[in-house]
mmCIF file with all atom_site columns, C-alpha atoms in Angstrom:
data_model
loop_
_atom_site.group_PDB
_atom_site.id
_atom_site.type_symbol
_atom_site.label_atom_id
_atom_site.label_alt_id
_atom_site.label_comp_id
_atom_site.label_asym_id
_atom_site.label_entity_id
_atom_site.label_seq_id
_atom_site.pdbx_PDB_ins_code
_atom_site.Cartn_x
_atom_site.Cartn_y
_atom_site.Cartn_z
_atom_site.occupancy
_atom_site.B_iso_or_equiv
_atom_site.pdbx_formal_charge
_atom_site.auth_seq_id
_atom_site.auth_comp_id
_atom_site.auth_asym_id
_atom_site.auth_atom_id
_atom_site.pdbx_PDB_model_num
ATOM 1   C CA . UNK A 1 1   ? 4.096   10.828  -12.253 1.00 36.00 ? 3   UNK A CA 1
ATOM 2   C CA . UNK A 1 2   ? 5.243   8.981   -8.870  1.00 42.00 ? 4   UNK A CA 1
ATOM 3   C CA . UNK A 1 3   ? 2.398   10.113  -7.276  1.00 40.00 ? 5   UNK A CA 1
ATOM 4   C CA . UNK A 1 4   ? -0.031  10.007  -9.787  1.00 38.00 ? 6   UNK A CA 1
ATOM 5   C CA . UNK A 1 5   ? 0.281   6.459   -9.758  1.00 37.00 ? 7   UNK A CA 1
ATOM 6   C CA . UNK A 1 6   ? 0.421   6.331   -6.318  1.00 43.00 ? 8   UNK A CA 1
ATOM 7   C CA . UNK A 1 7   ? -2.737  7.386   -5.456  1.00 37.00 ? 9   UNK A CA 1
ATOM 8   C CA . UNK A 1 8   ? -3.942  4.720   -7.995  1.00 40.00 ? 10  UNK A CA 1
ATOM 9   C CA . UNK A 1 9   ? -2.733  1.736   -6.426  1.00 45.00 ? 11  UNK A CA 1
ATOM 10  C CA . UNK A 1 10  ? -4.414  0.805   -3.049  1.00 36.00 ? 12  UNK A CA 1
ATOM 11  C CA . UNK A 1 11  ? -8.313  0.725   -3.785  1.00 36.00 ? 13  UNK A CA 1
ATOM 12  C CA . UNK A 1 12  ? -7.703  -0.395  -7.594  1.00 41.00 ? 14  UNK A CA 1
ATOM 13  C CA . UNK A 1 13  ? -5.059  -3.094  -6.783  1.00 45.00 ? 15  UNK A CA 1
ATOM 14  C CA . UNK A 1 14  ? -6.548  -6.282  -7.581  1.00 43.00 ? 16  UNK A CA 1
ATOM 15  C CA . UNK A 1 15  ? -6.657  -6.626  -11.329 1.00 42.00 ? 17  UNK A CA 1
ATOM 16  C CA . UNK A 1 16  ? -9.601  -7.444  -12.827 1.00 40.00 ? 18  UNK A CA 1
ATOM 17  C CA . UNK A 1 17  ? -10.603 -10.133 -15.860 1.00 39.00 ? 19  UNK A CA 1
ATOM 18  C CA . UNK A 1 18  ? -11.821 -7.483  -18.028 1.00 44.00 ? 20  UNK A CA 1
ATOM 19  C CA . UNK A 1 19  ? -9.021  -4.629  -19.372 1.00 52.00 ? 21  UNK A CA 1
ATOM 20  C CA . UNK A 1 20  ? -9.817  -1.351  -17.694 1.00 55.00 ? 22  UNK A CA 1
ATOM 21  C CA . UNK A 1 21  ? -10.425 0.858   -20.421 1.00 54.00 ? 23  UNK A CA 1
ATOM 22  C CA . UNK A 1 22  ? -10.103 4.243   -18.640 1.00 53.00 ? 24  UNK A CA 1
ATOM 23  C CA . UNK A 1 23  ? -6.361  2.977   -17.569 1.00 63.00 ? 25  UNK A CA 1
ATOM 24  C CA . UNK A 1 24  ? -2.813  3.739   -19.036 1.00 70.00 ? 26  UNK A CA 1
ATOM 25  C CA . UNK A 1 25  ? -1.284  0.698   -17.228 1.00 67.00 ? 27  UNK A CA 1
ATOM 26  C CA . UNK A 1 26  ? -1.125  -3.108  -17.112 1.00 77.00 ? 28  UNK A CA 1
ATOM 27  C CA . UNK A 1 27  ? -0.163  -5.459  -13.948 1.00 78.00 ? 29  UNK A CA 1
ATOM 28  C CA . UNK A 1 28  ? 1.856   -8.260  -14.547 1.00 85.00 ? 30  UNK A CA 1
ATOM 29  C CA . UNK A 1 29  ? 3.205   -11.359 -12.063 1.00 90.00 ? 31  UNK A CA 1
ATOM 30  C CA . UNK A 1 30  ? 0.101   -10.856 -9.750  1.00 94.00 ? 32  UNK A CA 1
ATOM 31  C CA . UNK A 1 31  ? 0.423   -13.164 -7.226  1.00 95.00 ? 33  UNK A CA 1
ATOM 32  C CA . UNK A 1 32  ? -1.898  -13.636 -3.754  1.00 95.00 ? 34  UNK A CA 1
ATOM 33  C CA . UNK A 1 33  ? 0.086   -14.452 -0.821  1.00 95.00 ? 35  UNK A CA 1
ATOM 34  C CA . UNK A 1 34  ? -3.385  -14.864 1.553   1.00 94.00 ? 36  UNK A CA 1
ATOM 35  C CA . UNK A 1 35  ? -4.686  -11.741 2.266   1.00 94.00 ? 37  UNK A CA 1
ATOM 36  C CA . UNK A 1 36  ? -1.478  -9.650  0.757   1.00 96.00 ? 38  UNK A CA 1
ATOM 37  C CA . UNK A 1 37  ? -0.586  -9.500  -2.933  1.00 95.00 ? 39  UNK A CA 1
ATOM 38  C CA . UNK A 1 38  ? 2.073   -8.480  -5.071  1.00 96.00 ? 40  UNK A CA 1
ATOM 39  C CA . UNK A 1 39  ? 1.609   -7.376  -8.485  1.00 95.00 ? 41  UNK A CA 1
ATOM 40  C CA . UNK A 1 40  ? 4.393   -5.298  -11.088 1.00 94.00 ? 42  UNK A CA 1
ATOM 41  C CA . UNK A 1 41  ? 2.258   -2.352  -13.088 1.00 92.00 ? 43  UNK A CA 1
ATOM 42  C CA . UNK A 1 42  ? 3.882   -1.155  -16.080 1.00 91.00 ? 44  UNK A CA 1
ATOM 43  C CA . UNK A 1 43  ? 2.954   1.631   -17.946 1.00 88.00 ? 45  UNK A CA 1
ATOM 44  C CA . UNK A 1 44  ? 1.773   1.673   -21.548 1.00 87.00 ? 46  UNK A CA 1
ATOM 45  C CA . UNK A 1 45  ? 3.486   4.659   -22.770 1.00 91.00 ? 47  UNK A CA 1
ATOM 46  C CA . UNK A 1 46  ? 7.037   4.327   -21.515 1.00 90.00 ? 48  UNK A CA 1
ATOM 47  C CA . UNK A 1 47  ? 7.078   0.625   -20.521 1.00 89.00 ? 49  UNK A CA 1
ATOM 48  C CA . UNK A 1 48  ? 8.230   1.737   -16.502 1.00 89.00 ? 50  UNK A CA 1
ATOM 49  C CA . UNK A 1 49  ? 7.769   -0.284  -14.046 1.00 91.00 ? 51  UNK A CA 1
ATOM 50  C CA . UNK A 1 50  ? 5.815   0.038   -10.291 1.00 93.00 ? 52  UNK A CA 1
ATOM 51  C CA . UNK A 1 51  ? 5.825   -2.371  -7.928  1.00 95.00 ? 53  UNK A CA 1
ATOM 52  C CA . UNK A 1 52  ? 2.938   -2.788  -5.501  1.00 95.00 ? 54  UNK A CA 1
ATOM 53  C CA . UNK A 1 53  ? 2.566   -4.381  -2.497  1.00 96.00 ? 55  UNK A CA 1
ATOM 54  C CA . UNK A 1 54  ? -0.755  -4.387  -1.089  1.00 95.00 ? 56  UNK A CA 1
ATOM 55  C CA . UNK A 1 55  ? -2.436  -6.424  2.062   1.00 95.00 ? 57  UNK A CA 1
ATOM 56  C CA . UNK A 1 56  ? -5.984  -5.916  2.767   1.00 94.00 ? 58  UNK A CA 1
ATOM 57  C CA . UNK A 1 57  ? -9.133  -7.341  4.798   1.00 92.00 ? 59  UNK A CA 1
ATOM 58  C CA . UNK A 1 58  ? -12.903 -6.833  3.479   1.00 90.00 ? 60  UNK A CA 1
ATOM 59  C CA . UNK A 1 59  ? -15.823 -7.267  4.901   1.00 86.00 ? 61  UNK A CA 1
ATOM 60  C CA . UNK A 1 60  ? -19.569 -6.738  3.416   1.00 83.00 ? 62  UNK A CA 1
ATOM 61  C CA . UNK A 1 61  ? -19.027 -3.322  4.315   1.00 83.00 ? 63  UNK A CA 1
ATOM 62  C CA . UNK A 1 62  ? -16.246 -2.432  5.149   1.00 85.00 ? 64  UNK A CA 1
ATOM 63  C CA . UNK A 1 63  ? -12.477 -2.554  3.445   1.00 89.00 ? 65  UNK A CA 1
ATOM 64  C CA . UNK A 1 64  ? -9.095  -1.901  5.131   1.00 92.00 ? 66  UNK A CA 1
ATOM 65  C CA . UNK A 1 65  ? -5.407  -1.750  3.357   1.00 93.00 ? 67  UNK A CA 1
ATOM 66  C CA . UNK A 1 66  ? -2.495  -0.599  3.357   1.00 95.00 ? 68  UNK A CA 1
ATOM 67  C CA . UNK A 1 67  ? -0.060  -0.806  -0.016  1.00 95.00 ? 69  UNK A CA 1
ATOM 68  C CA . UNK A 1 68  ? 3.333   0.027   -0.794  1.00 96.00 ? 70  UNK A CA 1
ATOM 69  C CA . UNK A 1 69  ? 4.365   1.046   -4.124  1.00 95.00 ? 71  UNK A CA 1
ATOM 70  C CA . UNK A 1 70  ? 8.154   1.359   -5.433  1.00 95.00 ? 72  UNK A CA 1
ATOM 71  C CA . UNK A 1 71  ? 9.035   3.086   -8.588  1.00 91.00 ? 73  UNK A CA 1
ATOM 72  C CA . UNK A 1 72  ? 11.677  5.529   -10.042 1.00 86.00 ? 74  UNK A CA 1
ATOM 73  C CA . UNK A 1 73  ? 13.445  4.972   -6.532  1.00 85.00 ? 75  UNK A CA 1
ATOM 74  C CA . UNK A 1 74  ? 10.975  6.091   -4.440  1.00 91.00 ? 76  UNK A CA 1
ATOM 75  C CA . UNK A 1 75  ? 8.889   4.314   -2.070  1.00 95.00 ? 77  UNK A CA 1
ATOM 76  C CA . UNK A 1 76  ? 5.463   5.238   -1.129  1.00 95.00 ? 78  UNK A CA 1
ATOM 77  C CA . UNK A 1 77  ? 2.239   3.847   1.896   1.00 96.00 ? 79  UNK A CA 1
ATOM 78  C CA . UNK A 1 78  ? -1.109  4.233   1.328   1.00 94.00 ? 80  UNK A CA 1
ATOM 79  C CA . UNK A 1 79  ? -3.896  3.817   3.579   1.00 93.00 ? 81  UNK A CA 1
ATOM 80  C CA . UNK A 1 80  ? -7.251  3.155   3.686   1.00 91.00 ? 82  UNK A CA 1
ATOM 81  C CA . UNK A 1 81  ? -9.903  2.691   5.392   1.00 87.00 ? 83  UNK A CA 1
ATOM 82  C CA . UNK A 1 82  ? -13.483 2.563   3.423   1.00 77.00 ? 84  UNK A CA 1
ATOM 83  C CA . UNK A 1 83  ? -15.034 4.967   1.630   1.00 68.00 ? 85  UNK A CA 1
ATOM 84  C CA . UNK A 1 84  ? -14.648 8.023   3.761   1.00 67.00 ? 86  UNK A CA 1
ATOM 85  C CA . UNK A 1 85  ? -15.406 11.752  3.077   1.00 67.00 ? 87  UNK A CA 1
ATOM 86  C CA . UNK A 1 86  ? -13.073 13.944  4.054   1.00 67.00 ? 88  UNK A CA 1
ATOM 87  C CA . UNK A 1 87  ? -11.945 17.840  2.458   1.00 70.00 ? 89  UNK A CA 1
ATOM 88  C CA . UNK A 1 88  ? -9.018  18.407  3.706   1.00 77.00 ? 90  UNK A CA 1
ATOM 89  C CA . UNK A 1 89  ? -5.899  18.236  1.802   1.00 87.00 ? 91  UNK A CA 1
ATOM 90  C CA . UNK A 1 90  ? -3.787  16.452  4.692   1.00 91.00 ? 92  UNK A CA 1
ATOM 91  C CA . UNK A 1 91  ? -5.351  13.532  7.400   1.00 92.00 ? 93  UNK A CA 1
ATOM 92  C CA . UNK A 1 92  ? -3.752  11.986  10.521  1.00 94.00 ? 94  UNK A CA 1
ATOM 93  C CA . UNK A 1 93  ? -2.518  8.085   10.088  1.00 95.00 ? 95  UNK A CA 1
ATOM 94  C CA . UNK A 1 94  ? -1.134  5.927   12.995  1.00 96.00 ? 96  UNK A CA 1
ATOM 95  C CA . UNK A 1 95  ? -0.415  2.297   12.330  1.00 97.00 ? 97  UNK A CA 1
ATOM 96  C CA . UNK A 1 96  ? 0.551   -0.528  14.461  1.00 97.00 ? 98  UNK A CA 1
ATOM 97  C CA . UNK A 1 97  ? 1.704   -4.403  13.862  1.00 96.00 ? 99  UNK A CA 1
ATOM 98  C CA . UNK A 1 98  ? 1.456   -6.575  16.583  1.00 96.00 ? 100 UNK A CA 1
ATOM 99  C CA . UNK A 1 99  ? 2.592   -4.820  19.755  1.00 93.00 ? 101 UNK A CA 1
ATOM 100 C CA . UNK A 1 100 ? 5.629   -3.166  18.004  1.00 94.00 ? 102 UNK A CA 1
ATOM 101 C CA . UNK A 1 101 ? 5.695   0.785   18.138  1.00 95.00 ? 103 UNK A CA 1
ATOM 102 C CA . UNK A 1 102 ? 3.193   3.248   16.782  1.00 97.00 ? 104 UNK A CA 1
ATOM 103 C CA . UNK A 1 103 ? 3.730   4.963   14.184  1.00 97.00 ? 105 UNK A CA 1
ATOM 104 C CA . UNK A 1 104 ? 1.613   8.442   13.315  1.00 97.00 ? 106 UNK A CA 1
ATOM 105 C CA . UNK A 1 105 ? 2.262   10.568  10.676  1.00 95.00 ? 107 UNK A CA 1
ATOM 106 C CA . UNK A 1 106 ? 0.588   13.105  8.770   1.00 94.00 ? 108 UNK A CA 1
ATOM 107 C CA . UNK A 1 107 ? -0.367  12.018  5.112   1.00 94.00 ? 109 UNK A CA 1
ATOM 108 C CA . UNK A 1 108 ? -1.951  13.686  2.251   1.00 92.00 ? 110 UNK A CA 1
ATOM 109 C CA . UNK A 1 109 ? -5.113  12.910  1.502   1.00 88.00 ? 111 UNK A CA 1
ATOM 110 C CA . UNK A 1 110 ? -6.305  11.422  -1.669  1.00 83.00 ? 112 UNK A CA 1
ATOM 111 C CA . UNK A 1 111 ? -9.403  11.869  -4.243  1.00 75.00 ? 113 UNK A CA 1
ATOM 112 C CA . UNK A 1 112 ? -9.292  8.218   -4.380  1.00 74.00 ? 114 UNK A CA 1
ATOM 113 C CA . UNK A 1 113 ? -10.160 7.616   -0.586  1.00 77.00 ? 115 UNK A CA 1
ATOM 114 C CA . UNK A 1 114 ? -6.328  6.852   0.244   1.00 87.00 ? 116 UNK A CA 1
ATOM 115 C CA . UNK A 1 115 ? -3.817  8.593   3.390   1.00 92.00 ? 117 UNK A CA 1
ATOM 116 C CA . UNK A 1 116 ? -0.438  9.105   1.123   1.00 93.00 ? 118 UNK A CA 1
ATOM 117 C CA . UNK A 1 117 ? 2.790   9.253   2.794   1.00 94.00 ? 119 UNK A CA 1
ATOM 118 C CA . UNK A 1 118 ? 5.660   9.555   0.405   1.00 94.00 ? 120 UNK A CA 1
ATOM 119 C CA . UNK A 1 119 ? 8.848   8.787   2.670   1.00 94.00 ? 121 UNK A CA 1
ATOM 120 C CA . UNK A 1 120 ? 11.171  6.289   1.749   1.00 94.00 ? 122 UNK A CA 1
ATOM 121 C CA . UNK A 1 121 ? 12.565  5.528   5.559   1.00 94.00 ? 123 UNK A CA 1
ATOM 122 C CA . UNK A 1 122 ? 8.693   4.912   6.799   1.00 96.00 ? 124 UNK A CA 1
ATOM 123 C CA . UNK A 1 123 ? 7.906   2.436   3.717   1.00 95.00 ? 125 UNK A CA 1
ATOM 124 C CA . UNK A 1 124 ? 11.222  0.241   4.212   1.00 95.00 ? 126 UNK A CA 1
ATOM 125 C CA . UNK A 1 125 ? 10.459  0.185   8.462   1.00 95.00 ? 127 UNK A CA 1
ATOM 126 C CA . UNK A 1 126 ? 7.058   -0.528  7.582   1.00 96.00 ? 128 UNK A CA 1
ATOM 127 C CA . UNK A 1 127 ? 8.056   -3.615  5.323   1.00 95.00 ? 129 UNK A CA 1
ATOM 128 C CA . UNK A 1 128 ? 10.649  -4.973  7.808   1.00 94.00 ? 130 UNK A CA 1
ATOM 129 C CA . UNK A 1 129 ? 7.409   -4.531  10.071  1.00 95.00 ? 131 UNK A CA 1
ATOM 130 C CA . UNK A 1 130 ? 5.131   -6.249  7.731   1.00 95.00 ? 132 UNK A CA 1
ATOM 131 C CA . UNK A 1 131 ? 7.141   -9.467  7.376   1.00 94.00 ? 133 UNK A CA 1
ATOM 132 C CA . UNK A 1 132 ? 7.603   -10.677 10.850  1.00 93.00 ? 134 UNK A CA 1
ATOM 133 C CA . UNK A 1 133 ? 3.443   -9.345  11.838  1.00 93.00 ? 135 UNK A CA 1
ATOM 134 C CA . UNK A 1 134 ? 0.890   -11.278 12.342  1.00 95.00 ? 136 UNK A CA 1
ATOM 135 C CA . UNK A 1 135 ? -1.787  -8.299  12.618  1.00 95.00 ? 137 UNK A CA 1
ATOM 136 C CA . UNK A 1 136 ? -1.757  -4.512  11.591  1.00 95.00 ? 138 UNK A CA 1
ATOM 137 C CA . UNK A 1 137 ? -4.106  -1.645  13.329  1.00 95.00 ? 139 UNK A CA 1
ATOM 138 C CA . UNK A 1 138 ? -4.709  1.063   11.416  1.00 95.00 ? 140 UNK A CA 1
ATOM 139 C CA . UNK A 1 139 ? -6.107  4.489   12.100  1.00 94.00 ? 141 UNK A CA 1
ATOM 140 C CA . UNK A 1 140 ? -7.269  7.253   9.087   1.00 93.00 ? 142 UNK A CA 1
ATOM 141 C CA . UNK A 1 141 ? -8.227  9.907   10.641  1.00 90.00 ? 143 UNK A CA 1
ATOM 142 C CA . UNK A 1 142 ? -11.110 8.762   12.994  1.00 89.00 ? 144 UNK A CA 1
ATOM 143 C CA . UNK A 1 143 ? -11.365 5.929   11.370  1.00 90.00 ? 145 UNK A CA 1
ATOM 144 C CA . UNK A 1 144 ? -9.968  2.277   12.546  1.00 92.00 ? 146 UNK A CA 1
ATOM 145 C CA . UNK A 1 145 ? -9.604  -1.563  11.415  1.00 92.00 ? 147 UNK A CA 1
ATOM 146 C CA . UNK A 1 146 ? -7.039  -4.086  10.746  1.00 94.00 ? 148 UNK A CA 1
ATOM 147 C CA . UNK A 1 147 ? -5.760  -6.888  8.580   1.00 95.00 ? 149 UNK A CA 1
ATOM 148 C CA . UNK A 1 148 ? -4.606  -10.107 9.500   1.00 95.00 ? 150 UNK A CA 1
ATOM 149 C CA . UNK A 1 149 ? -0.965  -10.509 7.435   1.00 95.00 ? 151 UNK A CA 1
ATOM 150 C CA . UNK A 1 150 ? -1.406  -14.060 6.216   1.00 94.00 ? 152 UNK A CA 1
ATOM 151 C CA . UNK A 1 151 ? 1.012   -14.321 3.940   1.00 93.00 ? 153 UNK A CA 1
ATOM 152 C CA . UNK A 1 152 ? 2.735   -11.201 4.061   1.00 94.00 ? 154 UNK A CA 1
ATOM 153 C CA . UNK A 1 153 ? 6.695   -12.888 4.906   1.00 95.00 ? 155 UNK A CA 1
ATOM 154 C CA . UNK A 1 154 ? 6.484   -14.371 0.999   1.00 96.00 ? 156 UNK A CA 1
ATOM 155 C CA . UNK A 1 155 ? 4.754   -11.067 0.163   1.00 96.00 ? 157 UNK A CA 1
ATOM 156 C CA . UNK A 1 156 ? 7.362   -8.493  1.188   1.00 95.00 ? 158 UNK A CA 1
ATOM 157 C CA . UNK A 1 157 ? 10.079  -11.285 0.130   1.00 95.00 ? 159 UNK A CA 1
ATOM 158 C CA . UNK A 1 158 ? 8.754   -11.310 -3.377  1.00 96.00 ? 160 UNK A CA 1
ATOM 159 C CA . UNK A 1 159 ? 7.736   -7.439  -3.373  1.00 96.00 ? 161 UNK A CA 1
ATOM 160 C CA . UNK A 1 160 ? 11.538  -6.594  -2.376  1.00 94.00 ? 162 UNK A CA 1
ATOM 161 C CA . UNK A 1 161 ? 13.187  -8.843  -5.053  1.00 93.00 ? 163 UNK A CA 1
ATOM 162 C CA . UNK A 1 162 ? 10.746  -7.475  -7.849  1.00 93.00 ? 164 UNK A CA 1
ATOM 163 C CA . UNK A 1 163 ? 11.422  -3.611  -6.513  1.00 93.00 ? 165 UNK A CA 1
ATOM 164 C CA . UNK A 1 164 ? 15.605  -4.530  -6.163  1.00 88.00 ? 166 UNK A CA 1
ATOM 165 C CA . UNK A 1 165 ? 15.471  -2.469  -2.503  1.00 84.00 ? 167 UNK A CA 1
ATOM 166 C CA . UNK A 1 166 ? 18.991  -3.026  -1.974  1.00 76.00 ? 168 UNK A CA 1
ATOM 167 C CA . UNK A 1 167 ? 19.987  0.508   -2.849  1.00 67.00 ? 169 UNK A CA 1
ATOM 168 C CA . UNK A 1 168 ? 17.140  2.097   -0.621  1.00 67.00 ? 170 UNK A CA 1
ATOM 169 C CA . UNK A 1 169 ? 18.335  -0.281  2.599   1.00 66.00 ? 171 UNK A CA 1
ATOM 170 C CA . UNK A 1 170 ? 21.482  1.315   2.271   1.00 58.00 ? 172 UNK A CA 1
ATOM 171 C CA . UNK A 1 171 ? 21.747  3.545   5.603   1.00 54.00 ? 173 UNK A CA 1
#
């Protein structure tokens, strides 16, 4: 179920006005911290909660992100980077804040246009990442942009309160 709504989550984040009929799930507590946002989706059949955390940069054409979810105590990243075509089942990521190290992993790739990585080490070093960066590069398979992380410091704040991390920053 994790990673069903997982792969959900990055390109469908924003709620919209109108209910999303083809959905099992409602977001509640959205909140925009600039260009990240921080939303709780709970689902309709057994009232769970998932916590997203999702910071993203569009263009006209173009749309980069990168999301973490939390639920059941798991942590999850997804990446993306446009619309892209791509069969295989797995796809090389690398990301990069600021001029901090690069991280590349192997994720699994998505129907939903997304790199998956389900690792619960990554996500947390990722967030502590997130909330001191003032840019993030990001590479899906040959594919590259980046997102300016206005607001992501009261982003991940909120994000880790909502998710109760405390357990998962445990070493």
């Amino acid at each position: 179920m994790f990673i069903a709504l997982l792969l959900l989550f990055a390109l469908t984040f924003v709620p919209s006005a109108q209910a999303d009929t083809s959905s099992s799930s409602d977001h509640k507590d959205f909140k925009s911290y600039g260009s990240c946002h921080v939303t709780t989706q709970v689902d309709m059949f057994t009232d769970a909660e998932t916590h997203l955390f999702v910071c993203q940069e569009s263009t006209r054409t173009d749309e980069t992100s990168i999301g973490i979810m939390a639920g059941g105590g798991l942590l999850g990243v997804g990446l993306s980077k446009g619309a892209m075509l791509y069969i295989d089942d797995t796809i090389r990521v690398a990301v990069r804040i600021d001029k901090g190290p690069l991280h590349r992993r192997t994720a699994e790739w998505s129907k939903t246009h997304e790199a998956i990585i389900l690792d619960n080490a990554f996500a947390l070093t990722l967030l502590n990442e997130l909330a001191q960066g003032q840019r993030i590069a990001i590479q899906v398979g040959d594919e590259r942009g980046n997102i300016r992380l206005e607001g992501s410091v009261a982003a991940v704040q909120d994000f880790r309160q909502r998710a109760d991390l405390s357990a998962l920053d445990q070493p």
